[in-house]
Amino acid sequence: MISRKYHAIAVATVIASIGLFLLYYKVQILGMPFMPDETKPVYRIEAKITFEGRNRPVHVSLALPDVEEGVHIISEDASSSGYGFTKAKTAQGVRAEWAKRRVTGPQTLYYTFELILHDISKVKNIEEKEQLPQESELLLDIPVGLQSAAKNLLKDVRWRSADPHSFTAQLIRDFSDKDPSQAVKILLAKSNISKQDMLYHMLRYEGLTVKKLNGLFLDDAHRNFHLIPLIEVLHKNKWQRYDLETGKIEKDKKFFVWRKGGHSIIDVTGAKNSKITFSVNKRHVPSRYLIDNKNIVKNSAILDFSLFTLPVSEQNAFRHMLLVPFGALMVVFLRVFVGIRTSGTFMPILIALAFMETTLVTGLIMFVLIVSIGLVIRSYLSTLNLLLVARISAVVIVVITIMSFMSILSFKLGIEEAMTITFFPMIILAWTIERMSILWEEEGAKEVLVQGGGSLFVAVCAYFVMSNPLIGHITFNFPEVLLILLGMIILMGRYSGYRLTELLRFKSFMD
Amino acid sequence: MFFANPFKLKKLGVLGMNKRNVYCIGEHNSRKQYPMVDNKLKTKVVAQEVNIAVPQLLGTVCMQSDVRNIEKILEGLNGFVIKPAQGSGGKGILVIVDRKDDFFFKPSGEHVTFRDIRQHISNILSGLYSLGGKPDVAMIEQLVQFDPIFEKYSFEGVPDIRIILYKGFPSMAMLRCSTKESDGKANLHQGAVGVGIDMATGKALYAVQHNHPIDKHPDTGYDFSALQIPHWKEMLRLSARCYDMTHLGYLGVDIVLDKYLGPLILELNARPGLAIQIANKTGILTRFDMIDTATLNQSVEERVEYSIKYFSDTEHDKTSNIK
Ligand SMILES: Nc1ncnc2c1ncn2[C@@H]1O[C@H](COP(=O)(O)OP(=O)(O)O)[C@@H](O)[C@H]1O
Ligand SMILES: [Mg+2]
């Protein structure tokens, strides 16, 4: 018995020391930082193209952004099931091209980017060099009848401004006024030129160097909106961007330029009702994940086997998987040292994984809701006298029904969080309900509360550990901590002292 | 104080769950022997081979299709017990004490019909009561007519006597009496009363319910101090023989006392619980430690004598001197 104990301790020590050594090597010798350093926002931009096929060959061509300096695209992905996809360099810049022989019904295509931004100040300097002189143009593109109105307006604005900067701002403000002047009303109403084009032509007439930009503000997380038009004016060797609604200069807001100049963003042939909308979302990722790691990886043979050599999507899968051992550690700890009873040994980890997707509070509410509704329905099922397999299957179907019903209901009510309900593992939920209901019948409601509460408590603890960003960072960068964890779990498995709950249980020995 | 002091518990030799799992079960119980004790049917067969008294098996139902024949099996039976062969903790046990035509009466006086019984057996077969939902076998067993001496101490159920054996030595014993709260079942965590038993005499020492000391049975109101278990030495012998049968170093033996047949082995348990220490107000590890120093390979009779001599609470001073 003694020898077995020491055997376990020895094994645990060896395993943990290997882990510690690898950790030391990576941190001290290879210089990988142990703590997560500053995070960088990663923006995910999604272009969503919808159209309706008319039983004809369809060709879709999307202008891809001509990437500015300072923008670094880390991944690009076209999702287009059933479509032939190519990226073509055309006279109008790079375009994504989809084609399909015969298309009917509503269709959706996606194009997504993930990008990071480098320091903006550097960007400006580079841009200054490539300024091209623009000749002032006549107002040829504006309908003849309106030209005089435009000229009058320009004259008027010229009086109220001092330099190209205030001129532009003033002109835009005139166009955006809630109660616009007569001239503006005529210009906007009678021509079928967009505001952006109108401003562009007028500023050009004024002799300014102007660019039309269309793009997205990266920092407002939005779904399904259209590209925002901007105007860019050169003044004193500096490009200045103007928002068309307010006439303000957009300095701090990060703007991603999708299109410069006048090419069409999207061309769809062979279909109707084509539409393109964009979504942006932002998340923070430690900057080392983004670029630096690739350099470190190249320098070391050990790291050739690291997770960074995997494709990004697989890396993400591992990010979750590597956290499971921490959940397991928590379960072992709470079982061996505290003595909390749970229903199903590792059910709490699965619940915790689901919580990570749903966020804690929503997850808890939904879990309790599903299980309680499930218990009510299960108690009815038990009066039908079904065989066990049939009953569990029935409970699975009930769980799925509850889940879909809750999703639909919450969607209608606009509670978007509840849509994440699908992350709960339904087979586990069904078994939980089955176990709880048997427990209820045999040991009473109290035991259900004890074990259900215990499971939830363990799940919440596991959730806190697993969702800790520091732990996430360390496991992903240093998977060898799993060896240390393994050592710890082996040691805990040999712990033969009292559990915390036993100190309560054996209280009567103190008298 | 809210918590017990772990150091004091250790000094008193109280066995905790972790130590039980790692040390008692892990080191002394070979996994190979588990099926023999976890399956009551197998236990019964093996016990009968070595002439250990058990309640008689009246029949088994192994397949769902056999459930129809239950009327034939129960023909002429007035009292019987249906239980899952691999159940535990009193789950899925249906005790029938009387019958009038097609009505079967439970100890509480409630009646069930053939339809209920068929449903119950079908549940057993589909594994509702066995660990992990494994398909199971339903066994029909002769009803134990418990000895009238226990009548005052049990509410609607047969009390059983749990004896813990360590390396074949009877180490500690407890009588478990059902109460109204435990619904006629003798499971302590459901509210049954545990009564610590003196190893030498079979006399009641202390009684606890829900880990709290009590003097009287909560339903019948009788004082436990007057209780002395008859046939005590025979029970010790019976339990010690179970070790020779199973070779499990840490074994729980459940015995019932039948009015006519005497002590019968109800079931064996390879993972007996720890509540017995509370009912005896004694840490069981002190006794295990003594057994560790005793000579092994003793006969049943010698081991029983050893336990009577050293583990009697009335001679507590003596044991501590020896240690
Ligand atoms: N043959 C029987 N006659 C009367 N009561 C019984 C019989 N078998 C079991 N019981 C009752 O059921 C309880 C539990 O039975 P047991 O066989 O020990 O199953 P478990 O493994 O679930 O504890 C016993 O304590 C006793 O009260
Ligand atoms: Mg039992």
XYZ file of C-alpha atoms in Angstrom, chain B residues 29-288:
260
model
C -11.007 -5.395 -2.897
C -10.182 -7.086 -6.142
C -12.353 -5.885 -8.935
C -12.703 -9.448 -10.163
C -14.915 -10.272 -7.195
C -17.305 -7.366 -7.636
C -19.848 -9.071 -9.896
C -20.330 -11.726 -7.244
C -21.425 -9.191 -4.662
C -22.983 -6.613 -6.943
C -25.316 -9.189 -8.401
C -27.604 -10.528 -5.700
C -28.509 -13.537 -7.803
C -24.884 -14.596 -8.072
C -24.341 -13.950 -4.379
C -27.226 -16.213 -3.574
C -25.989 -19.031 -5.784
C -22.452 -18.906 -4.416
C -23.682 -18.613 -0.831
C -25.908 -21.635 -1.183
C -22.975 -23.635 -2.537
C -21.068 -23.104 0.709
C -24.165 -23.538 2.862
C -24.576 -19.958 3.920
C -28.226 -19.306 4.757
C -30.026 -16.889 2.439
C -33.704 -16.086 1.779
C -35.018 -18.581 -0.684
C -35.222 -17.603 -4.339
C -38.729 -18.158 -5.672
C -38.172 -17.228 -9.273
C -36.522 -14.869 -11.715
C -37.713 -12.871 -14.682
C -35.022 -12.235 -17.264
C -36.852 -11.101 -20.359
C -39.625 -8.638 -21.056
C -41.568 -11.418 -22.773
C -41.577 -13.429 -19.539
C -43.342 -10.668 -17.670
C -46.642 -12.122 -18.883
C -46.021 -15.328 -17.008
C -45.780 -13.569 -13.699
C -49.196 -14.775 -12.648
C -47.969 -18.353 -12.846
C -44.820 -17.577 -10.843
C -46.754 -15.833 -8.096
C -49.396 -18.561 -7.885
C -50.003 -19.503 -4.308
C -47.533 -16.957 -2.914
C -48.813 -14.664 -0.223
C -45.681 -12.861 0.824
C -42.707 -12.205 -1.410
C -40.199 -9.554 -2.413
C -39.363 -8.456 -5.949
C -35.983 -6.820 -6.351
C -33.492 -5.959 -9.074
C -30.505 -8.300 -9.017
C -28.118 -5.380 -9.438
C -29.936 -2.731 -7.454
C -28.540 -0.858 -4.521
C -29.620 1.529 -1.830
C -33.069 -0.022 -1.511
C -34.018 1.038 -5.030
C -36.670 -0.951 -6.860
C -37.569 -3.231 -3.973
C -41.215 -4.183 -3.803
C -42.183 -5.957 -0.609
C -45.519 -7.786 -0.585
C -46.667 -9.013 2.795
C -50.140 -10.229 2.028
C -52.456 -11.137 -0.797
C -56.185 -11.268 -1.305
C -57.076 -12.723 -4.696
C -55.505 -10.338 -7.148
C -54.687 -7.649 -4.627
C -51.175 -7.555 -3.183
C -50.518 -5.622 -0.002
C -47.400 -3.668 0.809
C -46.237 -3.278 4.440
C -47.846 0.144 4.514
C -51.237 -1.396 3.710
C -51.375 0.003 0.195
C -52.304 -2.541 -2.413
C -50.990 -3.154 -5.902
C -52.365 -5.233 -8.758
C -50.839 -7.602 -11.299
C -50.636 -4.705 -13.689
C -48.493 -2.693 -11.240
C -46.287 -5.675 -10.588
C -45.763 -6.316 -14.278
C -44.861 -2.670 -14.758
C -42.456 -2.806 -11.852
C -40.716 -5.889 -13.237
C -40.541 -4.348 -16.672
C -38.841 -1.301 -15.159
C -36.349 -3.541 -13.393
C -35.570 -5.406 -16.610
C -34.948 -2.236 -18.567
C -32.376 -1.187 -15.998
C -34.157 1.621 -14.241
C -32.679 0.686 -10.883
C -29.294 -0.646 -11.852
C -26.124 1.349 -12.115
C -25.828 3.179 -15.418
C -29.133 1.812 -16.697
C -27.755 -1.649 -17.485
C -30.454 -4.187 -18.324
C -31.155 -6.220 -15.247
C -32.900 -9.309 -13.945
C -35.809 -9.255 -11.524
C -35.639 -11.733 -8.687
C -38.528 -12.908 -6.598
C -37.523 -13.812 -3.112
C -39.178 -15.332 -0.126
C -40.464 -12.768 2.350
C -38.412 -12.654 5.505
C -40.651 -12.849 8.580
C -38.646 -10.748 10.897
C -38.090 -11.816 14.435
C -40.679 -10.285 16.819
C -37.887 -8.810 18.910
C -37.534 -6.123 16.276
C -41.206 -5.293 16.124
C -40.806 -2.443 18.574
C -37.919 -0.948 16.678
C -39.014 -0.933 13.113
C -41.743 0.813 11.216
C -43.182 -1.119 8.275
C -40.000 -2.811 7.232
C -37.509 -5.518 7.991
C -34.550 -4.179 9.942
C -31.201 -5.470 8.780
C -27.903 -5.810 10.509
C -24.849 -4.506 8.741
C -21.509 -5.958 9.754
C -18.297 -4.571 8.288
C -15.499 -7.049 7.820
C -11.904 -6.084 7.423
C -9.646 -8.835 6.164
C -12.309 -11.257 7.324
C -12.569 -9.906 10.875
C -15.969 -8.593 11.900
C -15.054 -5.029 12.798
C -18.180 -3.057 13.439
C -21.904 -3.649 13.387
C -25.057 -1.637 13.142
C -28.737 -2.366 13.140
C -30.754 -0.366 10.631
C -34.397 0.219 11.467
C -36.824 1.713 9.030
C -38.980 4.639 10.037
C -42.028 6.347 8.676
C -39.719 8.912 7.144
C -37.574 6.298 5.419
C -40.741 4.790 3.978
C -40.143 1.319 5.341
C -36.642 1.195 3.861
C -33.587 0.655 5.977
C -31.437 3.267 4.248
C -29.886 5.727 6.667
C -29.779 8.713 4.326
C -33.501 8.340 3.799
C -34.121 8.736 7.490
C -33.780 5.218 8.840
C -32.303 4.822 12.342
C -28.829 3.374 12.713
C -28.086 1.580 15.969
C -24.515 0.798 16.906
C -24.086 -2.749 18.196
C -21.611 -4.019 20.730
C -19.435 -6.621 19.058
C -19.262 -8.900 22.068
C -22.851 -8.988 23.193
C -25.049 -7.746 20.358
C -26.407 -5.055 22.630
C -27.459 -1.689 21.309
C -24.953 1.097 22.020
C -26.217 4.325 20.482
C -28.866 5.224 17.979
C -28.652 7.965 15.375
C -31.042 9.363 12.834
C -29.747 11.813 10.239
C -26.417 11.785 12.070
C -28.074 12.997 15.290
C -28.153 10.873 18.421
C -31.602 9.690 19.550
C -32.791 7.442 22.353
C -36.138 6.197 21.138
C -37.501 5.031 17.843
C -39.245 8.110 16.381
C -42.381 6.184 15.370
C -42.756 3.354 17.841
C -41.322 5.268 20.794
C -39.380 2.323 22.223
C -36.048 2.903 23.894
C -33.161 1.309 22.047
C -31.096 0.691 25.163
C -33.159 -2.402 25.953
C -32.336 -3.951 22.593
C -30.097 -6.967 22.341
C -29.793 -8.864 19.102
C -30.351 -12.615 19.508
C -28.155 -15.189 17.757
C -25.398 -12.617 17.805
C -22.444 -14.943 17.677
C -24.026 -16.903 14.895
C -24.379 -13.699 12.922
C -20.730 -12.888 13.431
C -19.810 -16.347 12.236
C -22.081 -16.039 9.233
C -20.522 -12.756 8.254
C -16.985 -14.029 8.700
C -17.777 -16.932 6.401
C -18.756 -14.460 3.713
C -15.158 -13.295 3.635
C -13.980 -16.814 2.857
C -16.501 -16.848 0.067
C -15.609 -13.517 -1.541
C -12.064 -12.667 -0.360
C -13.003 -9.015 -0.279
C -10.840 -7.336 2.354
C -13.361 -4.583 2.960
C -16.816 -6.072 2.955
C -20.246 -5.119 4.209
C -22.565 -7.985 5.078
C -26.303 -7.385 5.472
C -28.069 -9.909 7.683
C -31.758 -10.267 8.495
C -33.119 -12.336 11.300
C -35.978 -14.577 10.267
C -38.481 -15.694 12.861
C -38.161 -19.324 11.769
C -34.944 -19.581 9.820
C -32.608 -17.520 11.984
C -29.979 -15.212 10.520
C -29.956 -15.007 6.731
C -27.533 -13.180 4.471
C -29.537 -10.595 2.569
C -26.776 -9.090 0.495
C -23.076 -8.340 0.362
C -21.557 -4.994 -0.379
C -18.084 -4.295 -1.720
C -18.337 -0.568 -0.976
C -19.984 -0.303 2.419
C -20.575 3.219 3.685
C -19.212 5.094 6.651
C -22.299 5.965 8.657
C -21.750 2.894 10.810
C -19.042 4.865 12.611
C -21.529 7.525 13.648
C -23.928 4.920 15.000
C -21.072 3.405 17.019
C -19.461 6.723 17.943
C -16.177 5.040 17.110
C -13.670 5.473 14.332
C -13.353 2.206 12.466
C -9.716 2.792 11.538
C -8.529 2.056 15.069
C -9.990 -1.414 14.662
C -8.548 -1.828 11.163
